[in-house]
CSV table of C-alpha atoms and ligand atoms in Angstrom, one decimal:
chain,number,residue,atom,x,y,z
A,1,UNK,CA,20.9,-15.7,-8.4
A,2,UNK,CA,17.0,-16.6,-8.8
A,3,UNK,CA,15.1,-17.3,-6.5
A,4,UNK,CA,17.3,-16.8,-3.5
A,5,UNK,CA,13.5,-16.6,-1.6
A,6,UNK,CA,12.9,-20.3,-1.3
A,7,UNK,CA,10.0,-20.7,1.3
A,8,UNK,CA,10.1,-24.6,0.0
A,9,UNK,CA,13.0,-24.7,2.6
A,10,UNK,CA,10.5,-24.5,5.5
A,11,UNK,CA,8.7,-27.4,4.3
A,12,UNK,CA,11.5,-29.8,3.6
A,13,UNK,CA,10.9,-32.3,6.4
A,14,UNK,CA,8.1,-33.1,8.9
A,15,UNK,CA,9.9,-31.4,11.6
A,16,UNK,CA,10.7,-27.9,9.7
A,17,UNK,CA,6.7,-27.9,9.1
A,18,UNK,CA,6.0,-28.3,12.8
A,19,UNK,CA,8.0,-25.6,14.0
A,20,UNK,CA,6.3,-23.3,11.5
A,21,UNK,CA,3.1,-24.5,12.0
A,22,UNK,CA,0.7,-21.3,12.8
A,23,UNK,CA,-2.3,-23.4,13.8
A,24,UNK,CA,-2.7,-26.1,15.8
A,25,UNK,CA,-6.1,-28.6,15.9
A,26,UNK,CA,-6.5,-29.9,19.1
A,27,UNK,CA,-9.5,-32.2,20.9
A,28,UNK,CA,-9.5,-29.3,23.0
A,29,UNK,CA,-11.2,-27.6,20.1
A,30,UNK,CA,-14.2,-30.0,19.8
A,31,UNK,CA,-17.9,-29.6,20.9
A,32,UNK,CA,-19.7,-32.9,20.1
A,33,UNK,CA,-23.8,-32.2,19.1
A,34,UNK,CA,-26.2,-35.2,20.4
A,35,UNK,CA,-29.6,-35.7,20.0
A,36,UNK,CA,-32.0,-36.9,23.2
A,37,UNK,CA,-35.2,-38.9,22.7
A,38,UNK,CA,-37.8,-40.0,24.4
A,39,UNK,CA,-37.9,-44.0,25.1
A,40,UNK,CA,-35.5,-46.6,26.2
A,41,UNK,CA,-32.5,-48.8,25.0
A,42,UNK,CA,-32.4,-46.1,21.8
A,43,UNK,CA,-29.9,-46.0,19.4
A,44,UNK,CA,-30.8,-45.2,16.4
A,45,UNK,CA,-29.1,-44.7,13.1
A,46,UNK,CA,-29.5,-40.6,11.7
A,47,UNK,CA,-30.1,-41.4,7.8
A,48,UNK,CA,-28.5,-37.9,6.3
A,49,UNK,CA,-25.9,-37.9,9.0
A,50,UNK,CA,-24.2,-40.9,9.2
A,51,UNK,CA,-22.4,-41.6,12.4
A,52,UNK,CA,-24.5,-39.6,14.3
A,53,UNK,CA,-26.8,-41.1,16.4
A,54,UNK,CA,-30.5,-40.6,18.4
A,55,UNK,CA,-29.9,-41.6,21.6
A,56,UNK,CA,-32.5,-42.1,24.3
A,57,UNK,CA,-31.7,-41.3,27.8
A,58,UNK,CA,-30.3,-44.2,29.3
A,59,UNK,CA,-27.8,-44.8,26.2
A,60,UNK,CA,-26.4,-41.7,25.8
A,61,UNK,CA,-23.9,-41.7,28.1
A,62,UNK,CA,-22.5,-44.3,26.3
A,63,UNK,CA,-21.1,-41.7,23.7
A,64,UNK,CA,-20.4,-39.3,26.4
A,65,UNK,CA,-18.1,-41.2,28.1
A,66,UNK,CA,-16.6,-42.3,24.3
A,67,UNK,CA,-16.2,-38.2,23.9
A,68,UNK,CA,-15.0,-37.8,27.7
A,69,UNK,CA,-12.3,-40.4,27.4
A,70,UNK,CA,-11.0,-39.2,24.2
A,71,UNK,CA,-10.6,-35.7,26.1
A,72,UNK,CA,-13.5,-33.8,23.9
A,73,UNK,CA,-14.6,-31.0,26.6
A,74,UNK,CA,-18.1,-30.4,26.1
A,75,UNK,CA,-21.0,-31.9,24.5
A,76,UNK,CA,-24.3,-30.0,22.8
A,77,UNK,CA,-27.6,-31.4,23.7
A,78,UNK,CA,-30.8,-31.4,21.2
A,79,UNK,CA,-33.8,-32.5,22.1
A,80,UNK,CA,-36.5,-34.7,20.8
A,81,UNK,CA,-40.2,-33.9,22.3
A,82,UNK,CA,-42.6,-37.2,23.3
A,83,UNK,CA,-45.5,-34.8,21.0
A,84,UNK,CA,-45.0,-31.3,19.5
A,85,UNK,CA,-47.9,-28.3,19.9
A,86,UNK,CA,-48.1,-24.9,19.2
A,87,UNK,CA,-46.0,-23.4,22.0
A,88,UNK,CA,-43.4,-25.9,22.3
A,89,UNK,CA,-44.5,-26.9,25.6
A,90,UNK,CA,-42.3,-29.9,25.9
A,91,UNK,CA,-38.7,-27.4,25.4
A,92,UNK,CA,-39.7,-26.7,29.5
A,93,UNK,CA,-40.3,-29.8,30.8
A,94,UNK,CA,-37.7,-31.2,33.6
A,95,UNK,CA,-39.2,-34.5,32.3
A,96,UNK,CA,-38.1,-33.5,28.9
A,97,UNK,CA,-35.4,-36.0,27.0
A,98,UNK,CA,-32.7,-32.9,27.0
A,99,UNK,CA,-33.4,-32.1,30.8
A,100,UNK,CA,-32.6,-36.0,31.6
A,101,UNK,CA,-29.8,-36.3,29.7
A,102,UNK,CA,-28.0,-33.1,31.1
A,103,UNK,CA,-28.6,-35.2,34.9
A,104,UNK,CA,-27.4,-38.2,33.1
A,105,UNK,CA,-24.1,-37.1,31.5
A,106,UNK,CA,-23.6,-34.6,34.8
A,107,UNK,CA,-24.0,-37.6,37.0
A,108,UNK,CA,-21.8,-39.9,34.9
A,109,UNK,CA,-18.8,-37.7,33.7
A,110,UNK,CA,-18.9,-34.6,35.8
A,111,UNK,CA,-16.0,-33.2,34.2
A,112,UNK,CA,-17.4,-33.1,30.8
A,113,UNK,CA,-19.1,-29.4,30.0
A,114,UNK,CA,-22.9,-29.8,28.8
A,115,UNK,CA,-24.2,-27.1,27.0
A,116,UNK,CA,-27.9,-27.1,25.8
A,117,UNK,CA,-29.4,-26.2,22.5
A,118,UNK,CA,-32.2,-23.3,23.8
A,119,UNK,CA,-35.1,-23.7,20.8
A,120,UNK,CA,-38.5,-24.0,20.4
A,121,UNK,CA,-38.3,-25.5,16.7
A,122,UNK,CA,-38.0,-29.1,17.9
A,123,UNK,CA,-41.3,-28.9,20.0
A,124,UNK,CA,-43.7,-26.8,17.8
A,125,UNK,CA,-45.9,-28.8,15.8
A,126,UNK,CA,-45.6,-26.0,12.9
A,127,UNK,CA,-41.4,-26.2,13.3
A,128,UNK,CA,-40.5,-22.6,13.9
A,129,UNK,CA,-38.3,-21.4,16.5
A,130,UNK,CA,-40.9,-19.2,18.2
A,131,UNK,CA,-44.2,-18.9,19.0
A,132,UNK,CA,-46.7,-18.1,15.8
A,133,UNK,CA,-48.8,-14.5,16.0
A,134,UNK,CA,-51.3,-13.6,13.0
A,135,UNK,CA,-48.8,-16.0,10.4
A,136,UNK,CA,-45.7,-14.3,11.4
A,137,UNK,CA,-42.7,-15.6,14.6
A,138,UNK,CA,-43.9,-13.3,17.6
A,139,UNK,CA,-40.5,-12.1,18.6
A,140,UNK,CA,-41.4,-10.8,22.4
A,141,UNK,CA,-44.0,-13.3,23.0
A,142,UNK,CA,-41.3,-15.6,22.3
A,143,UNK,CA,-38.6,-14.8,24.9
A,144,UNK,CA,-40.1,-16.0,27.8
A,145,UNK,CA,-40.6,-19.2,26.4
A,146,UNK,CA,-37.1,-19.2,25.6
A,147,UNK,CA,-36.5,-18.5,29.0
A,148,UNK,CA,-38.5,-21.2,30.4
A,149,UNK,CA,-37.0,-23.4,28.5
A,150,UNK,CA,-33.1,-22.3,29.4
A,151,UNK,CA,-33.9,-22.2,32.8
A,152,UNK,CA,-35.1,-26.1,33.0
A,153,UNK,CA,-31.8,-26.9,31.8
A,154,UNK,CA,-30.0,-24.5,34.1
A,155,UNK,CA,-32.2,-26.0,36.5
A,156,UNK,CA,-31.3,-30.1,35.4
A,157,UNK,CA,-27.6,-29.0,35.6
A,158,UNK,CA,-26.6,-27.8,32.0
A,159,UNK,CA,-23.2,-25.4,32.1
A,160,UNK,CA,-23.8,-23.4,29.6
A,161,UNK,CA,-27.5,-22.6,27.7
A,162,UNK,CA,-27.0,-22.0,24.0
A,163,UNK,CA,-30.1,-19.7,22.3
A,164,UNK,CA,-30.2,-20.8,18.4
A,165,UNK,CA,-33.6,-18.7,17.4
A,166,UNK,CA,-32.4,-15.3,16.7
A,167,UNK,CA,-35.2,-13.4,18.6
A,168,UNK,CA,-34.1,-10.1,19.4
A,169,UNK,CA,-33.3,-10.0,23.0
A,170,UNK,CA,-33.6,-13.3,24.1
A,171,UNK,CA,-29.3,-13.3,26.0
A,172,UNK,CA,-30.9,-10.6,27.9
A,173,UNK,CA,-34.4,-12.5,28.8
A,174,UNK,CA,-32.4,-15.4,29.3
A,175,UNK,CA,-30.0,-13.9,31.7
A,176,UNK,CA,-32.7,-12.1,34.1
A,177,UNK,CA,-34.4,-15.3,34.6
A,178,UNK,CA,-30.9,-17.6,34.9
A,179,UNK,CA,-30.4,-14.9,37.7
A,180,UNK,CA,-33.2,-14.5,39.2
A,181,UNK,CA,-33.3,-18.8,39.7
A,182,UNK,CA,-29.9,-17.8,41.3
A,183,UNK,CA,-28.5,-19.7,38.3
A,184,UNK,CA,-25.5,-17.0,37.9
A,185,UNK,CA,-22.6,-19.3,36.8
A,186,UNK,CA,-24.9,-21.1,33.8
A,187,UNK,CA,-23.2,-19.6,30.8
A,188,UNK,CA,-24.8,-18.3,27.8
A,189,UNK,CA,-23.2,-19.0,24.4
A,190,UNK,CA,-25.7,-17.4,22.1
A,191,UNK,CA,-26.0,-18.4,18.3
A,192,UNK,CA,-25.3,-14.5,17.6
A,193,UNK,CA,-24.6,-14.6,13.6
A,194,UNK,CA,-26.6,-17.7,13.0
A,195,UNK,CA,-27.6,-17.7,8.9
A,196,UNK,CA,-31.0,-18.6,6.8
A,197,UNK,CA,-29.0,-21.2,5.6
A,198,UNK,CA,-29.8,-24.8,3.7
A,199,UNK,CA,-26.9,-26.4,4.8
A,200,UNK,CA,-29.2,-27.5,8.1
A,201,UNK,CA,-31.3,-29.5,5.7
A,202,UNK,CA,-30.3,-33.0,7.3
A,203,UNK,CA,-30.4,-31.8,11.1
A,204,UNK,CA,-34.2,-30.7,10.0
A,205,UNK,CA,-34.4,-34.0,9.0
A,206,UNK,CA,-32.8,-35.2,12.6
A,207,UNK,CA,-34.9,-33.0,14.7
A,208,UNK,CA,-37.8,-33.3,12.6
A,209,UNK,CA,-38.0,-29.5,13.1
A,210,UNK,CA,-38.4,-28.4,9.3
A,211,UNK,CA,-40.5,-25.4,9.1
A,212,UNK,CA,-43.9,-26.4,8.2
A,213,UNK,CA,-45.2,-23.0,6.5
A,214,UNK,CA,-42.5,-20.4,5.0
A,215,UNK,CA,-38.8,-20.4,6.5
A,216,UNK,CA,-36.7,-18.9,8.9
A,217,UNK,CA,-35.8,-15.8,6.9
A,218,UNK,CA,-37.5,-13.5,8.7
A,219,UNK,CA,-35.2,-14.3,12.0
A,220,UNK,CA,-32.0,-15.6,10.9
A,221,UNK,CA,-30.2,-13.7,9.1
A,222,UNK,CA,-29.4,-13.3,5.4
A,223,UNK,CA,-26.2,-15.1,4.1
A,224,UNK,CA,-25.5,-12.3,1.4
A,225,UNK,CA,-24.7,-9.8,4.9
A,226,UNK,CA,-21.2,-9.2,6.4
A,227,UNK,CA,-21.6,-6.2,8.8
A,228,UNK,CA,-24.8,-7.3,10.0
A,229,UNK,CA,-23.0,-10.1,11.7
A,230,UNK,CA,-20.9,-7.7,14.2
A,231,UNK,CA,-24.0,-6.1,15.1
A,232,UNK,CA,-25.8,-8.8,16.1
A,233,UNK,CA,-22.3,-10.4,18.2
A,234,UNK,CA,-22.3,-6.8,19.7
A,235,UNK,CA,-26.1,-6.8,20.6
A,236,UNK,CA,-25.5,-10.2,22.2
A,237,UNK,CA,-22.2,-9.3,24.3
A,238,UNK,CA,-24.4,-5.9,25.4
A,239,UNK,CA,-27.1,-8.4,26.8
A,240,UNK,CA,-24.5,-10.0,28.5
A,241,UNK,CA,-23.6,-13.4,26.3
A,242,UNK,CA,-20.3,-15.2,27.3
A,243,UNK,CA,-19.3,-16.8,24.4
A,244,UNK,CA,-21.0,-16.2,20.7
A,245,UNK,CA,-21.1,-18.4,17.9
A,246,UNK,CA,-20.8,-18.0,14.2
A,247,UNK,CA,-23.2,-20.8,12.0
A,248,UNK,CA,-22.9,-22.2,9.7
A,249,UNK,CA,-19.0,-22.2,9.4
A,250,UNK,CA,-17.1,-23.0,5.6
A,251,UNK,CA,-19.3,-20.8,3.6
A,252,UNK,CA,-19.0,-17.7,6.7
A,253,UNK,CA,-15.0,-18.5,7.1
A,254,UNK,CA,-15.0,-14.5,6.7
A,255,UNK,CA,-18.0,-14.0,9.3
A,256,UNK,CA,-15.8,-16.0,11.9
A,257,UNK,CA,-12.7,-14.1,11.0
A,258,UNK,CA,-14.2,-10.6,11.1
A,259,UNK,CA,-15.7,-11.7,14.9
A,260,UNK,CA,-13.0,-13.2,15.9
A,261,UNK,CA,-11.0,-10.1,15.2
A,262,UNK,CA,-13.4,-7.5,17.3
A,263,UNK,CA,-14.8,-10.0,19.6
A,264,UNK,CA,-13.3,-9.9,23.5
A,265,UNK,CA,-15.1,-13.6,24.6
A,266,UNK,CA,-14.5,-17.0,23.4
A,267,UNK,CA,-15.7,-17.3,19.6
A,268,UNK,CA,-17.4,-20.9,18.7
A,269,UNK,CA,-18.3,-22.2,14.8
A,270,UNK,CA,-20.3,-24.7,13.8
A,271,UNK,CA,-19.8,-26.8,11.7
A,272,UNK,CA,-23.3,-27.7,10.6
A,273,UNK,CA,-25.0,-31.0,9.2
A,274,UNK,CA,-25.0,-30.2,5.6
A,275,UNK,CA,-21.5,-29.6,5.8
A,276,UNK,CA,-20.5,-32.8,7.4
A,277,UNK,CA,-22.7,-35.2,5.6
A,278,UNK,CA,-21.2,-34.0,2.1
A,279,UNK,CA,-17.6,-35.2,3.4
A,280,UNK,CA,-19.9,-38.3,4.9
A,281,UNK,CA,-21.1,-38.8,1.2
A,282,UNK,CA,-18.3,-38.0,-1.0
A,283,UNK,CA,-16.1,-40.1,1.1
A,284,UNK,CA,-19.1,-43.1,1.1
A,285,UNK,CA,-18.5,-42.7,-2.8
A,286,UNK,CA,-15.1,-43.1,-2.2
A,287,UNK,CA,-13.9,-39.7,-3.4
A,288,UNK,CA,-12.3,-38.1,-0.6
A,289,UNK,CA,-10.7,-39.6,2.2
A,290,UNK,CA,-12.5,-38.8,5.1
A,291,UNK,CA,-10.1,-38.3,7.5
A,292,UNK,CA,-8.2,-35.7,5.6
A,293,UNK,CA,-11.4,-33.7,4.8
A,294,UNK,CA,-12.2,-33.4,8.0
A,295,UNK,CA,-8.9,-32.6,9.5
A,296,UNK,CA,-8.1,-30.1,7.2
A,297,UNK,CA,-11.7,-28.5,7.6
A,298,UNK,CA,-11.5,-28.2,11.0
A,299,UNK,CA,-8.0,-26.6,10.9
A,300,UNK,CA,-8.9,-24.0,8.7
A,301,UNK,CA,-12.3,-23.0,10.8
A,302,UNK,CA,-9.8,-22.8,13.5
A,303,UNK,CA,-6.9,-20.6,11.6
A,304,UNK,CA,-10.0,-18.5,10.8
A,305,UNK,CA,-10.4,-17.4,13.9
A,306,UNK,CA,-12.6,-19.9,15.8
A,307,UNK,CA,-11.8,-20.9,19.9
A,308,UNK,CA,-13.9,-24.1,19.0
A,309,UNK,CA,-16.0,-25.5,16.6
A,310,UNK,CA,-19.0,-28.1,17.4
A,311,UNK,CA,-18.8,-30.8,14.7
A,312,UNK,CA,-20.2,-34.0,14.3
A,313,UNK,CA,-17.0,-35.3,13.8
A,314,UNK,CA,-15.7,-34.8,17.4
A,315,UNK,CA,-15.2,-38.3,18.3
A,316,UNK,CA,-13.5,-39.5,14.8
A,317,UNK,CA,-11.4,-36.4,14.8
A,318,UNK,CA,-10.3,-36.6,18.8
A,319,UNK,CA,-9.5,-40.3,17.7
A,320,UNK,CA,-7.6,-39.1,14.6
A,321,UNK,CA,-5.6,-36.5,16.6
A,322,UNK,CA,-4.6,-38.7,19.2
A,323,UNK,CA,-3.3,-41.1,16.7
A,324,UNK,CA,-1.4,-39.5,14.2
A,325,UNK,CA,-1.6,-35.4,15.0
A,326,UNK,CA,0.1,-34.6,12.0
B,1,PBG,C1,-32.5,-25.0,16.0
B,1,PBG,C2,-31.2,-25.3,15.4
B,1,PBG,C3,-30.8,-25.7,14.1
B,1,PBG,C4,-29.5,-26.1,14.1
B,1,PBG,C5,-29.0,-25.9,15.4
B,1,PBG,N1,-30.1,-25.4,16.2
B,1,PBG,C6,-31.7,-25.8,12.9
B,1,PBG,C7,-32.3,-24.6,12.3
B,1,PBG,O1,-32.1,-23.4,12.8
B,1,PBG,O2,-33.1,-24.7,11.4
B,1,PBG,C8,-28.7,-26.6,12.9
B,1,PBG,C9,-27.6,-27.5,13.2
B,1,PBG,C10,-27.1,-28.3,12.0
B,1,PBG,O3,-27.5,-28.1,10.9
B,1,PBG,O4,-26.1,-29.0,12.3
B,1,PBG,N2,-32.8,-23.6,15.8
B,2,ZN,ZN1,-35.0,-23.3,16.2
């Protein structure tokens, strides 16, 4: 008689495992993250992320149009300032190296979305994400900076803004002044539940952007908190965000579920530097296989709730999918 429940039957052959396959991984899935810099002919090698890249302006549409003609929808722009001061003046430049490569990759693959990292941390000389009043991150003095910032990439083309400081009320900041440019179809996907979290270590590194006195715990938010997380996606939707991303993504698999179960607009996950350069470097040491690792990460962000994930491994994995997709 035993076991007359044999769910090995459903996984017999290849095709018995497609039909009852609950989550599908598609390119359609994947956000690509670049990195603009000043200069010319740049492309240089990222040390703790290999395969990711700095690219200067007139280069980096060479790995846009790699991502646009694998099918990957959208890219994520971060930007690398000419010289960093206290404000973060350089985040507002239309000369800047992220406002150039939105016209770039606009002018060259049209189609392809181009959403913009909205931070000051990149162009503050002391590396935090906002401006600095009596030792501590001034949240309100910070917004309009934000702002600025957002709206000179509304203003170079971007399609979608993406805040990653966690001031309080910076959608809503943002959104006035994306309106009031007339700017009303520039999308705002806001880092809502972004974490303190180390696993940014080699993008610090990247974007030279490492906090130069204390750390970010005073605006992101503590990884230890659950709850915490739905407030902040509900504060964000309130202020009128579009889309709202969870961040990092393999140790908050429950934060993205949880949102992803209350949350009415598009949920995105990132899937952060740390955690790609440890598949980089276990499968450098030849202990995973890379292309597994990834794959089967992605898949599981996704069957945890996420509508897409940014990862570094975009390209590799839209080149992966396309081909062997099982
Ligand atoms: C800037 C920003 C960071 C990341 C995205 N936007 C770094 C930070 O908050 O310290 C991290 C991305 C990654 O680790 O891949 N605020
Ligand atoms: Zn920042």
């Amino acid at each position: 008689m035993f076991p007359t429940q044999r769910p090995r039957r459903n996984r017999r052959t290849e095709s018995l495992r497609r039909l009852g396959r609950e989550t599908i991984l598609t390119t359609d899935d994947l956000v690509l993250p670049l990195f603009a810099v000043p200069g010319e002919g740049v492309r240089r090698k990222i040390a703790s992320m290999p395969g990711s890249y700095h690219w200067s302006v007139d280069r980096i549409t060479e790995e846009t149009a790699r991502a646009a003609d694998l099918g990957v929808p959208a890219v994520l722009l971060f930007g690398i300032p000419e010289s960093k001061d206290a404000s973060g003046s350089e985040a507002w430049d239309p000369g800047g190296a992220v406002q150039r490569a939105v016209e770039a990759i606009k002018s060259s693959q049209p189609e392809l979305c181009v959403m913009t990292d909205a931070c000051l941390c990149e162009y503050t000389d002391h590396g935090h994400c906002g401006l600095i009043e009596e030792g501590d991150v001034a949240n309100d003095a910070t917004l309009e900076l934000l702002a600025k910032a957002a709206l000179s990439h509304a203003e170079a083309g971007a399609d979608v803004v993406a805040p990653s400081d966690m001031m309080d009320g910076r959608v809503r900041a943002i959104r006035q002044v994306l309106d009031g440019a007339g700017h009303t179809d520039v999308a705002i996907l806001s880092y809502a539940a972004k974490y303190a979290s180390a696993y940014y270590g080699p993008f610090r590194e990247a974007a030279d952007s490492a906090p130069q006195f204390g750390d970010r715990r005073s605006y992101q938010m503590d990884p230890a908190n659950r709850r915490e997380a739905l407030r902040e996606v509900a504060l964000d939707l309130a202020e009128g965000a579009d889309m709202v991303m969870v961040k990092p993504a393999l140790a908050y698999m429950d934060i993205i579920s949880g949102v992803a179960a209350e949350c009415p607009v598009p949920v995105a996950a990132y899937n952060v530097s740390g955690e790609y350069a440890m598949i980089k470097a276990a499968a450098a040491k030849g202990w995973i296989d890379e292309r597994r690792v990834a794959l089967e990460t992605l898949v599981a962000i996704k069957r945890a709730g996420a509508d897409f994930i940014l990862t570094y491994h975009a390209i590799d994995a839209a080149r992966w999918l396309r081909e062997d997709p099982s």
